[in-house]
mmCIF file of C-alpha atoms in Angstrom:
data_model
loop_
_atom_site.group_PDB
_atom_site.id
_atom_site.type_symbol
_atom_site.label_atom_id
_atom_site.label_comp_id
_atom_site.label_asym_id
_atom_site.label_seq_id
_atom_site.Cartn_x
_atom_site.Cartn_y
_atom_site.Cartn_z
ATOM 1 C CA MET A 105 162.832 36.390 143.528
ATOM 2 C CA SER A 106 165.375 36.337 146.368
ATOM 3 C CA PHE A 107 169.041 35.400 146.022
ATOM 4 C CA PHE A 108 168.397 32.157 147.938
ATOM 5 C CA GLN A 109 165.589 31.158 145.570
ATOM 6 C CA LYS A 110 167.722 31.861 142.502
ATOM 7 C CA VAL A 111 170.645 29.858 143.890
ATOM 8 C CA SER A 112 168.298 27.007 144.881
ATOM 9 C CA ILE A 113 166.943 26.763 141.322
ATOM 10 C CA LEU A 114 170.415 26.972 139.777
ATOM 11 C CA LEU A 115 172.025 24.370 142.042
ATOM 12 C CA THR A 116 169.074 21.979 141.736
ATOM 13 C CA VAL A 117 169.225 22.161 137.925
ATOM 14 C CA CYS A 118 173.010 21.695 138.117
ATOM 15 C CA ALA A 119 172.518 18.620 140.330
ATOM 16 C CA ILE A 120 170.146 17.052 137.803
ATOM 17 C CA MET A 121 172.324 17.814 134.788
ATOM 18 C CA VAL A 122 175.667 16.941 136.374
ATOM 19 C CA ALA A 123 174.551 13.618 137.870
ATOM 20 C CA SER A 124 172.661 12.675 134.673
ATOM 21 C CA ASN A 125 175.952 11.778 133.002
ATOM 22 C CA ILE A 126 176.437 8.942 135.461
ATOM 23 C CA TYR A 127 173.523 7.250 133.678
ATOM 24 C CA THR A 128 173.721 8.405 130.035
ATOM 25 C CA LEU A 129 175.525 5.317 128.752
ATOM 26 C CA ILE A 130 173.080 2.798 130.242
ATOM 27 C CA PRO A 131 170.445 2.983 127.438
ATOM 28 C CA ILE A 132 172.980 3.274 124.581
ATOM 29 C CA TYR A 133 175.599 0.610 125.304
ATOM 30 C CA SER A 134 174.867 -1.408 122.170
ATOM 31 C CA LEU A 135 174.215 1.621 119.939
ATOM 32 C CA LEU A 136 177.502 3.236 120.907
ATOM 33 C CA ALA A 137 179.393 -0.046 120.491
ATOM 34 C CA ASP A 138 177.927 -0.552 116.999
ATOM 35 C CA SER A 139 178.612 3.053 115.954
ATOM 36 C CA LEU A 140 182.265 2.961 117.034
ATOM 37 C CA PHE A 141 182.789 -0.691 115.961
ATOM 38 C CA ILE A 142 183.968 -1.688 119.427
ATOM 39 C CA ALA A 143 182.927 -4.368 121.912
ATOM 40 C CA GLU A 144 180.055 -3.494 124.223
ATOM 41 C CA SER A 145 182.278 -4.368 127.173
ATOM 42 C CA HIS A 146 184.491 -1.417 126.164
ATOM 43 C CA VAL A 147 181.510 0.924 126.493
ATOM 44 C CA VAL A 148 180.693 -0.595 129.900
ATOM 45 C CA LEU A 149 184.302 0.051 130.929
ATOM 46 C CA ALA A 150 183.929 3.687 129.842
ATOM 47 C CA GLY A 151 180.993 3.989 132.258
ATOM 48 C CA GLY A 152 183.036 2.429 135.037
ATOM 49 C CA LEU A 153 185.985 4.761 134.374
ATOM 50 C CA PHE A 154 183.672 7.774 134.500
ATOM 51 C CA THR A 155 182.247 6.887 137.887
ATOM 52 C CA PHE A 156 185.664 5.960 139.313
ATOM 53 C CA PHE A 157 187.265 9.271 138.307
ATOM 54 C CA TYR A 158 184.111 11.104 139.374
ATOM 55 C CA ALA A 159 184.490 9.500 142.807
ATOM 56 C CA CYS A 160 188.171 10.485 142.998
ATOM 57 C CA GLY A 161 187.256 14.041 142.055
ATOM 58 C CA LEU A 162 184.595 14.204 144.770
ATOM 59 C CA LEU A 163 187.235 13.215 147.306
ATOM 60 C CA SER A 164 189.579 15.960 146.063
ATOM 61 C CA PHE A 165 187.585 19.064 145.174
ATOM 62 C CA GLY A 166 185.938 19.487 148.583
ATOM 63 C CA PRO A 167 189.309 19.995 150.321
ATOM 64 C CA VAL A 168 190.588 22.100 147.369
ATOM 65 C CA SER A 169 187.645 24.473 147.831
ATOM 66 C CA ASP A 170 188.946 25.141 151.370
ATOM 67 C CA TYR A 171 191.828 26.993 149.708
ATOM 68 C CA THR A 172 190.074 28.629 146.758
ATOM 69 C CA GLY A 173 186.532 29.146 148.015
ATOM 70 C CA PRO A 174 183.669 27.104 146.531
ATOM 71 C CA ARG A 175 182.487 29.647 143.921
ATOM 72 C CA LYS A 176 185.640 29.361 141.777
ATOM 73 C CA ILE A 177 185.429 25.562 141.750
ATOM 74 C CA LEU A 178 181.714 25.577 140.869
ATOM 75 C CA VAL A 179 182.010 28.120 138.039
ATOM 76 C CA LEU A 180 185.219 26.854 136.433
ATOM 77 C CA GLY A 181 184.082 23.264 136.958
ATOM 78 C CA LEU A 182 180.990 23.831 134.823
ATOM 79 C CA LEU A 183 183.113 25.349 132.036
ATOM 80 C CA ALA A 184 185.549 22.417 132.158
ATOM 81 C CA SER A 185 182.605 19.988 132.203
ATOM 82 C CA ALA A 186 181.170 21.561 129.054
ATOM 83 C CA LEU A 187 184.461 21.085 127.191
ATOM 84 C CA ALA A 188 185.032 17.536 128.476
ATOM 85 C CA THR A 189 181.464 16.494 127.633
ATOM 86 C CA LEU A 190 181.866 17.909 124.118
ATOM 87 C CA ALA A 191 185.006 15.777 123.757
ATOM 88 C CA VAL A 192 183.006 12.623 124.621
ATOM 89 C CA GLY A 193 180.719 13.374 121.665
ATOM 90 C CA PHE A 194 183.751 13.400 119.354
ATOM 91 C CA SER A 195 185.054 9.994 120.528
ATOM 92 C CA SER A 196 186.077 7.776 117.631
ATOM 93 C CA GLY A 197 187.141 4.558 119.343
ATOM 94 C CA SER A 198 187.688 2.769 122.642
ATOM 95 C CA VAL A 199 190.724 4.731 123.810
ATOM 96 C CA SER A 200 189.330 8.181 123.010
ATOM 97 C CA LEU A 201 186.044 7.210 124.693
ATOM 98 C CA TRP A 202 187.836 5.992 127.816
ATOM 99 C CA VAL A 203 189.998 9.125 128.061
ATOM 100 C CA ALA A 204 187.135 11.551 127.387
ATOM 101 C CA ARG A 205 184.785 9.874 129.872
ATOM 102 C CA SER A 206 187.540 9.791 132.524
ATOM 103 C CA VAL A 207 188.216 13.524 132.110
ATOM 104 C CA GLN A 208 184.480 14.195 132.096
ATOM 105 C CA GLY A 209 184.165 12.342 135.401
ATOM 106 C CA ILE A 210 186.865 14.477 137.024
ATOM 107 C CA THR A 211 185.393 17.773 135.794
ATOM 108 C CA LEU A 212 181.806 16.955 136.791
ATOM 109 C CA ALA A 213 183.055 16.044 140.289
ATOM 110 C CA THR A 214 183.613 19.755 140.900
ATOM 111 C CA PHE A 215 179.930 20.151 141.747
ATOM 112 C CA ALA A 216 178.529 17.853 144.454
ATOM 113 C CA SER A 217 180.641 18.235 147.607
ATOM 114 C CA VAL A 218 181.544 21.838 146.702
ATOM 115 C CA ALA A 219 177.852 22.766 146.310
ATOM 116 C CA PHE A 220 177.211 21.492 149.842
ATOM 117 C CA ALA A 221 180.159 23.557 151.121
ATOM 118 C CA TYR A 222 178.797 26.639 149.331
ATOM 119 C CA SER A 223 175.408 26.076 150.995
ATOM 120 C CA TYR A 224 177.055 25.962 154.429
ATOM 121 C CA ASP A 225 179.070 29.128 153.724
ATOM 122 C CA LEU A 226 176.267 31.405 152.554
ATOM 123 C CA PHE A 227 172.975 30.336 154.121
ATOM 124 C CA ASN A 228 171.455 29.863 157.552
ATOM 125 C CA PHE A 229 170.470 26.488 158.993
ATOM 126 C CA ARG A 230 166.911 26.436 157.645
ATOM 127 C CA GLN A 231 167.879 27.582 154.134
ATOM 128 C CA ARG A 232 170.828 25.208 154.092
ATOM 129 C CA THR A 233 168.631 22.243 155.021
ATOM 130 C CA ILE A 234 166.166 23.069 152.233
ATOM 131 C CA LEU A 235 168.974 23.474 149.690
ATOM 132 C CA VAL A 236 170.685 20.188 150.629
ATOM 133 C CA VAL A 237 167.361 18.328 150.242
ATOM 134 C CA LEU A 238 166.765 19.986 146.846
ATOM 135 C CA ILE A 239 170.264 19.089 145.605
ATOM 136 C CA ASN A 240 169.851 15.470 146.732
ATOM 137 C CA THR A 241 166.429 15.307 145.064
ATOM 138 C CA GLY A 242 168.103 16.592 141.896
ATOM 139 C CA PHE A 243 170.649 13.765 142.102
ATOM 140 C CA LEU A 244 167.838 11.221 142.367
ATOM 141 C CA ILE A 245 165.869 12.745 139.468
ATOM 142 C CA ALA A 246 169.072 12.549 137.412
ATOM 143 C CA GLY A 247 168.963 8.759 137.632
ATOM 144 C CA ILE A 248 165.765 8.854 135.571
ATOM 145 C CA PHE A 249 166.336 11.989 133.478
ATOM 146 C CA GLY A 250 169.821 10.930 132.336
ATOM 147 C CA GLN A 251 168.533 7.647 130.937
ATOM 148 C CA VAL A 252 165.400 9.116 129.330
ATOM 149 C CA ALA A 253 167.230 12.052 127.719
ATOM 150 C CA SER A 254 169.991 9.768 126.443
ATOM 151 C CA ALA A 255 167.589 7.200 124.973
ATOM 152 C CA PHE A 256 165.419 9.906 123.348
ATOM 153 C CA LEU A 257 168.257 11.917 121.789
ATOM 154 C CA ALA A 258 170.076 8.809 120.568
ATOM 155 C CA ASP A 259 166.876 7.487 119.003
ATOM 156 C CA VAL A 260 165.858 10.760 117.331
ATOM 157 C CA LEU A 261 169.349 12.019 116.362
ATOM 158 C CA SER A 262 172.507 10.074 117.244
ATOM 159 C CA TRP A 263 174.524 8.983 120.276
ATOM 160 C CA ASN A 264 176.810 12.007 119.802
ATOM 161 C CA SER A 265 173.872 14.377 120.262
ATOM 162 C CA VAL A 266 173.470 13.171 123.853
ATOM 163 C CA PHE A 267 176.812 14.684 124.788
ATOM 164 C CA TYR A 268 176.444 17.741 122.554
ATOM 165 C CA PHE A 269 173.195 18.482 124.398
ATOM 166 C CA PHE A 270 174.713 18.163 127.868
ATOM 167 C CA SER A 271 177.756 20.183 126.789
ATOM 168 C CA ALA A 272 175.486 23.045 125.688
ATOM 169 C CA VAL A 273 173.578 22.824 128.991
ATOM 170 C CA TYR A 274 176.830 23.034 130.996
ATOM 171 C CA PHE A 275 177.888 26.130 129.011
ATOM 172 C CA ILE A 276 174.565 27.784 129.881
ATOM 173 C CA LEU A 277 174.868 26.791 133.550
ATOM 174 C CA PHE A 278 178.457 28.119 133.593
ATOM 175 C CA ALA A 279 177.229 31.502 132.387
ATOM 176 C CA ALA A 280 174.392 31.529 134.938
ATOM 177 C CA ALA A 281 176.735 30.543 137.789
ATOM 178 C CA PHE A 282 179.327 33.152 136.747
ATOM 179 C CA PHE A 283 176.818 35.991 137.011
ATOM 180 C CA LEU A 284 174.669 34.716 139.889
ATOM 181 C CA LEU A 285 176.871 33.054 142.489
ATOM 182 C CA LYS A 286 178.465 35.304 145.098
ATOM 183 C CA GLU A 287 181.993 34.874 146.402
ATOM 184 C CA SER A 288 182.307 33.385 149.864
ATOM 185 C CA SER A 289 185.256 33.646 152.221
ATOM 186 C CA PRO A 290 187.490 30.569 152.125
ATOM 187 C CA PRO A 291 187.234 28.717 155.444
ATOM 188 C CA SER A 292 190.260 28.259 157.657
ATOM 189 C CA VAL A 293 192.429 25.358 156.531
ATOM 190 C CA GLU A 294 193.521 22.745 159.052
ATOM 191 C CA SER A 295 197.129 21.637 159.322
ATOM 192 C CA THR A 296 196.167 17.953 159.849
ATOM 193 C CA PRO A 297 196.941 15.904 156.702
ATOM 194 C CA LEU A 298 193.799 14.921 154.821
ATOM 195 C CA TRP A 299 194.622 11.210 154.774
ATOM 196 C CA ARG A 300 194.920 11.226 158.572
ATOM 197 C CA VAL A 301 191.486 12.849 158.935
ATOM 198 C CA PHE A 302 189.936 10.209 156.645
ATOM 199 C CA PHE A 303 191.661 7.430 158.598
ATOM 200 C CA GLN A 304 190.290 8.787 161.894
ATOM 201 C CA LEU A 305 186.788 8.922 160.422
ATOM 202 C CA LEU A 306 187.012 5.280 159.305
ATOM 203 C CA LYS A 307 188.080 4.236 162.815
ATOM 204 C CA ASP A 308 184.640 5.280 164.105
ATOM 205 C CA SER A 309 182.624 2.039 163.963
ATOM 206 C CA ARG A 310 179.336 3.905 163.417
ATOM 207 C CA LEU A 311 180.716 5.853 160.467
ATOM 208 C CA LEU A 312 182.337 2.732 159.050
ATOM 209 C CA LYS A 313 178.972 0.941 159.020
ATOM 210 C CA CYS A 314 177.337 3.984 157.401
ATOM 211 C CA TYR A 315 180.006 3.955 154.715
ATOM 212 C CA MET A 316 179.412 0.238 154.101
ATOM 213 C CA ILE A 317 175.734 1.047 153.521
ATOM 214 C CA THR A 318 176.720 4.003 151.316
ATOM 215 C CA PHE A 319 178.797 1.763 149.035
ATOM 216 C CA SER A 320 175.707 -0.170 147.964
ATOM 217 C CA LEU A 321 173.352 2.742 147.224
ATOM 218 C CA LEU A 322 174.317 4.064 143.780
ATOM 219 C CA PHE A 323 175.569 0.576 142.956
ATOM 220 C CA ALA A 324 171.995 -0.586 143.537
ATOM 221 C CA ILE A 325 170.208 2.050 141.450
ATOM 222 C CA ILE A 326 172.618 1.808 138.502
ATOM 223 C CA ALA A 327 172.674 -2.010 138.544
ATOM 224 C CA PHE A 328 168.870 -2.050 138.816
ATOM 225 C CA TYR A 329 168.269 0.058 135.709
ATOM 226 C CA ASP A 330 171.190 -1.498 133.836
ATOM 227 C CA ALA A 331 169.707 -4.967 134.419
ATOM 228 C CA ILE A 332 166.241 -3.850 133.265
ATOM 229 C CA GLY A 333 167.705 -2.240 130.136
ATOM 230 C CA ARG A 334 169.644 -5.402 129.256
ATOM 231 C CA PHE A 335 166.951 -8.006 129.852
ATOM 232 C CA PHE A 336 163.694 -6.216 129.035
ATOM 233 C CA ASN A 337 162.249 -7.597 125.771
ATOM 234 C CA GLY A 338 159.185 -5.369 125.404
ATOM 235 C CA PRO A 339 158.725 -2.252 123.262
ATOM 236 C CA GLU A 340 160.870 0.859 123.839
ATOM 237 C CA SER A 341 157.798 2.818 124.957
ATOM 238 C CA ASP A 342 157.304 0.416 127.870
ATOM 239 C CA LEU A 343 160.978 0.666 128.817
ATOM 240 C CA LEU A 344 160.666 4.455 128.779
ATOM 241 C CA MET A 345 157.637 4.217 131.068
ATOM 242 C CA ILE A 346 159.532 1.975 133.496
ATOM 243 C CA ARG A 347 162.258 4.608 133.730
ATOM 244 C CA LEU A 348 159.904 7.590 133.973
ATOM 245 C CA VAL A 349 157.767 6.253 136.814
ATOM 246 C CA GLY A 350 160.850 6.191 138.987
ATOM 247 C CA LEU A 351 160.381 9.962 139.305
ATOM 248 C CA ILE A 352 157.398 9.215 141.552
ATOM 249 C CA GLY A 353 159.695 7.339 143.895
ATOM 250 C CA ALA A 354 162.401 10.027 143.733
ATOM 251 C CA SER A 355 159.945 12.642 145.002
ATOM 252 C CA LEU A 356 159.718 10.764 148.322
ATOM 253 C CA SER A 357 163.070 12.281 149.365
ATOM 254 C CA LEU A 358 161.229 15.568 149.990
ATOM 255 C CA PHE A 359 159.387 13.902 152.906
ATOM 256 C CA THR A 360 162.417 12.197 154.468
ATOM 257 C CA GLY A 361 162.820 14.959 157.052
ATOM 258 C CA LYS A 362 159.305 14.415 158.414
ATOM 259 C CA LEU A 363 159.849 10.661 158.667
ATOM 260 C CA MET A 364 163.139 11.188 160.516
ATOM 261 C CA GLU A 365 161.409 13.549 162.957
ATOM 262 C CA ARG A 366 158.709 10.960 163.647
ATOM 263 C CA TRP A 367 160.721 7.720 163.633
ATOM 264 C CA GLY A 368 164.335 8.756 164.051
ATOM 265 C CA GLU A 369 167.151 8.328 161.528
ATOM 266 C CA LEU A 370 167.890 4.629 162.039
ATOM 267 C CA ARG A 371 164.255 3.506 161.825
ATOM 268 C CA THR A 372 163.764 5.591 158.683
ATOM 269 C CA LEU A 373 166.927 4.059 157.234
ATOM 270 C CA MET A 374 165.802 0.508 157.998
ATOM 271 C CA PHE A 375 162.341 1.214 156.578
ATOM 272 C CA GLY A 376 163.861 2.427 153.304
ATOM 273 C CA LEU A 377 166.197 -0.556 153.097
ATOM 274 C CA ALA A 378 163.320 -2.964 153.772
ATOM 275 C CA ILE A 379 161.332 -1.463 150.866
ATOM 276 C CA GLY A 380 164.341 -1.836 148.547
ATOM 277 C CA SER A 381 165.064 -5.405 149.577
ATOM 278 C CA SER A 382 161.412 -6.446 149.189
ATOM 279 C CA SER A 383 161.075 -4.778 145.770
ATOM 280 C CA ALA A 384 164.174 -6.478 144.369
ATOM 281 C CA PHE A 385 163.107 -9.818 145.882
ATOM 282 C CA MET A 386 159.648 -9.640 144.265
ATOM 283 C CA LEU A 387 161.246 -9.036 140.863
ATOM 284 C CA LEU A 388 162.837 -12.475 141.135
ATOM 285 C CA PHE A 389 159.348 -13.863 140.493
ATOM 286 C CA PHE A 390 157.445 -11.173 138.565
ATOM 287 C CA HIS A 391 158.926 -9.996 135.251
ATOM 288 C CA SER A 392 155.941 -8.441 133.454
ATOM 289 C CA THR A 393 155.961 -4.795 132.368
ATOM 290 C CA GLY A 394 153.363 -3.954 135.016
ATOM 291 C CA ALA A 395 155.469 -5.572 137.741
ATOM 292 C CA LEU A 396 158.600 -3.743 136.601
ATOM 293 C CA ILE A 397 156.730 -0.423 136.660
ATOM 294 C CA PHE A 398 155.169 -1.097 140.064
ATOM 295 C CA PHE A 399 158.279 -2.346 141.838
ATOM 296 C CA SER A 400 160.616 0.213 140.242
ATOM 297 C CA ILE A 401 158.591 2.963 141.970
ATOM 298 C CA PHE A 402 159.162 1.281 145.333
ATOM 299 C CA PHE A 403 162.823 0.551 144.628
ATOM 300 C CA VAL A 404 163.576 4.183 143.748
ATOM 301 C CA SER A 405 161.502 5.243 146.788
ATOM 302 C CA SER A 406 163.781 3.191 149.006
ATOM 303 C CA ILE A 407 166.913 4.898 147.648
ATOM 304 C CA SER A 408 165.144 8.268 148.003
ATOM 305 C CA LEU A 409 164.655 7.607 151.704
ATOM 306 C CA VAL A 410 168.012 6.022 152.399
ATOM 307 C CA ILE A 411 170.403 8.549 150.814
ATOM 308 C CA PRO A 412 169.283 11.695 152.735
ATOM 309 C CA THR A 413 169.073 9.653 155.940
ATOM 310 C CA VAL A 414 172.608 8.297 155.542
ATOM 311 C CA ILE A 415 173.865 11.829 154.824
ATOM 312 C CA THR A 416 172.202 13.032 158.042
ATOM 313 C CA LEU A 417 173.775 10.229 160.093
ATOM 314 C CA ILE A 418 177.242 10.770 158.617
ATOM 315 C CA GLY A 419 176.971 14.504 159.203
ATOM 316 C CA TYR A 420 176.007 13.836 162.848
ATOM 317 C CA TYR A 421 178.650 11.192 163.523
ATOM 318 C CA GLY A 422 181.295 13.226 161.646
ATOM 319 C CA SER A 423 180.834 16.070 164.155
ATOM 320 C CA SER A 424 183.592 18.702 163.707
ATOM 321 C CA GLN A 425 184.889 16.862 160.610
ATOM 322 C CA ARG A 426 181.450 16.860 158.997
ATOM 323 C CA ALA A 427 182.581 18.330 155.651
ATOM 324 C CA LYS A 428 185.360 15.794 155.182
ATOM 325 C CA ALA A 429 183.114 12.959 156.375
ATOM 326 C CA LEU A 430 180.645 13.892 153.612
ATOM 327 C CA SER A 431 183.469 14.105 151.032
ATOM 328 C CA LEU A 432 184.444 10.560 151.987
ATOM 329 C CA TYR A 433 180.762 9.591 151.706
ATOM 330 C CA SER A 434 180.656 10.955 148.138
ATOM 331 C CA PHE A 435 183.806 9.056 147.179
ATOM 332 C CA ILE A 436 182.506 5.741 148.560
ATOM 333 C CA LEU A 437 179.072 6.292 146.986
ATOM 334 C CA LEU A 438 180.581 6.733 143.520
ATOM 335 C CA THR A 439 183.156 3.970 143.979
ATOM 336 C CA GLY A 440 180.221 1.599 144.453
ATOM 337 C CA ALA A 441 178.570 3.085 141.366
ATOM 338 C CA SER A 442 181.668 2.375 139.249
ATOM 339 C CA LEU A 443 181.286 -1.370 139.927
ATOM 340 C CA ALA A 444 177.604 -1.525 138.937
ATOM 341 C CA PRO A 445 177.931 -1.697 135.093
ATOM 342 C CA PRO A 446 180.418 -4.605 135.080
ATOM 343 C CA ALA A 447 178.363 -6.445 137.732
ATOM 344 C CA ALA A 448 175.195 -6.028 135.656
ATOM 345 C CA ALA A 449 177.057 -7.243 132.571
ATOM 346 C CA MET A 450 178.241 -10.426 134.313
ATOM 347 C CA LEU A 451 175.042 -11.451 136.121
ATOM 348 C CA SER A 452 171.589 -12.432 134.934
ATOM 349 C CA PHE A 453 168.535 -10.300 135.770
ATOM 350 C CA SER A 454 167.613 -12.657 138.604
ATOM 351 C CA GLY A 455 171.218 -12.619 139.784
ATOM 352 C CA ILE A 456 171.204 -8.805 140.039
ATOM 353 C CA MET A 457 167.851 -8.709 141.848
ATOM 354 C CA GLY A 458 168.975 -11.407 144.275
ATOM 355 C CA LEU A 459 172.233 -9.536 144.926
ATOM 356 C CA LEU A 460 170.444 -6.225 145.572
ATOM 357 C CA SER A 461 167.885 -7.822 147.881
ATOM 358 C CA SER A 462 170.684 -9.499 149.862
ATOM 359 C CA LEU A 463 172.766 -6.302 150.041
ATOM 360 C CA PHE A 464 169.868 -4.351 151.494
ATOM 361 C CA LEU A 465 169.179 -7.089 154.066
ATOM 362 C CA LEU A 466 172.843 -6.921 155.064
ATOM 363 C CA ASN A 467 172.504 -3.157 155.415
ATOM 364 C CA ILE A 468 169.535 -3.603 157.757
ATOM 365 C CA GLY A 469 171.795 -5.797 159.883
ATOM 366 C CA LEU A 470 174.381 -2.983 159.977
ATOM 367 C CA CYS A 471 171.656 -0.561 161.116
ATOM 368 C CA ILE A 472 170.731 -2.917 163.948
ATOM 369 C CA LEU A 473 174.388 -3.000 165.053
ATOM 370 C CA ILE A 474 174.552 0.831 165.013
ATOM 371 C CA GLN A 475 171.330 0.965 167.022
ATOM 372 C CA LYS A 476 172.673 -1.588 169.514
ATOM 373 C CA LYS A 477 175.864 0.426 170.016
ATOM 374 C CA ALA A 478 173.854 3.627 170.520
ATOM 375 C CA PHE A 479 171.672 1.845 173.118
ATOM 376 C CA GLN A 480 174.749 0.531 174.963
ATOM 377 C CA SER A 481 176.375 3.993 174.941
ATOM 378 C CA ALA A 482 173.200 5.597 176.290
ATOM 379 C CA LYS A 483 172.949 2.928 179.009
ATOM 380 C CA ALA A 484 176.588 3.374 179.982
ATOM 381 C CA GLY A 485 176.138 7.161 180.091
#
């Protein structure tokens, strides 16, 4: 097995396991609240704190890796994640849960943007493209795996075992990364202040619209599954099936490249958004287990198409500042995710589905505006 193949397997598994902790609280809100004798809203807040600090970490560790090299951040980040995740399992009340989940969010943020930087440093264009797709597919699988693993372990053992399990996994991945990953030369560091680079990126109207779309993506997937978990009244086995079938939709991300080659990025993006909007809209009227299974496949498929396409567009529009443009993408993506649990807690199931359908329609409108600007620029040129 070549070095590239070994790294691809390791980073894909890391992507699944790291991103899974965005979703681990969704199936165990009430169980955790009852076990710690705290309000369920406090557990929801813990989820929001995790995603907020995770987003802040994503914005920070990419630039930090410019100084240290990505390998150090990846390896030490996994060790810190193991310790922080273990601390979550020992939480005894609201405050300790909030602090532990916040620290866990920061430590797990050492992976995503730094893994992309590592891919760019060590591999050629073709290998890098394959690895980025695999990592993104891992992130999508995590949305299902995190919920299923959490629900299973909490049901068979206890809520603490969820975090003991992931802590043990991070220790194993730390050891694998320590021995497998090669050092790469730190890239040259620019003298331009980071905040000024981010401000310049946001002044680009095309990037700004892409970031507006980005904000809704993880918000949508987390709110979708959170709403189903809260309002589904059927047996646990059916709820597990609803979550598992999403893996079928997640696999569609592997074919995004072919669709972009055939249709172009913006058409692929609008197609994915149209599927998501239609799926959420149909769930306003059909609430049976079969309908939830059927439309959840299409909803996850839409996210699977949209995320890699948005990354491609941001990378293209970001040009020479591509790495920082993608760091800003990661921050905005997770900032949206941090608002999903409280939104799902405040709205009814129909309210969430109506909101998601409307958000995706709005995003299609943003795509049309980007397309119009591109057409005008081409005409002027």
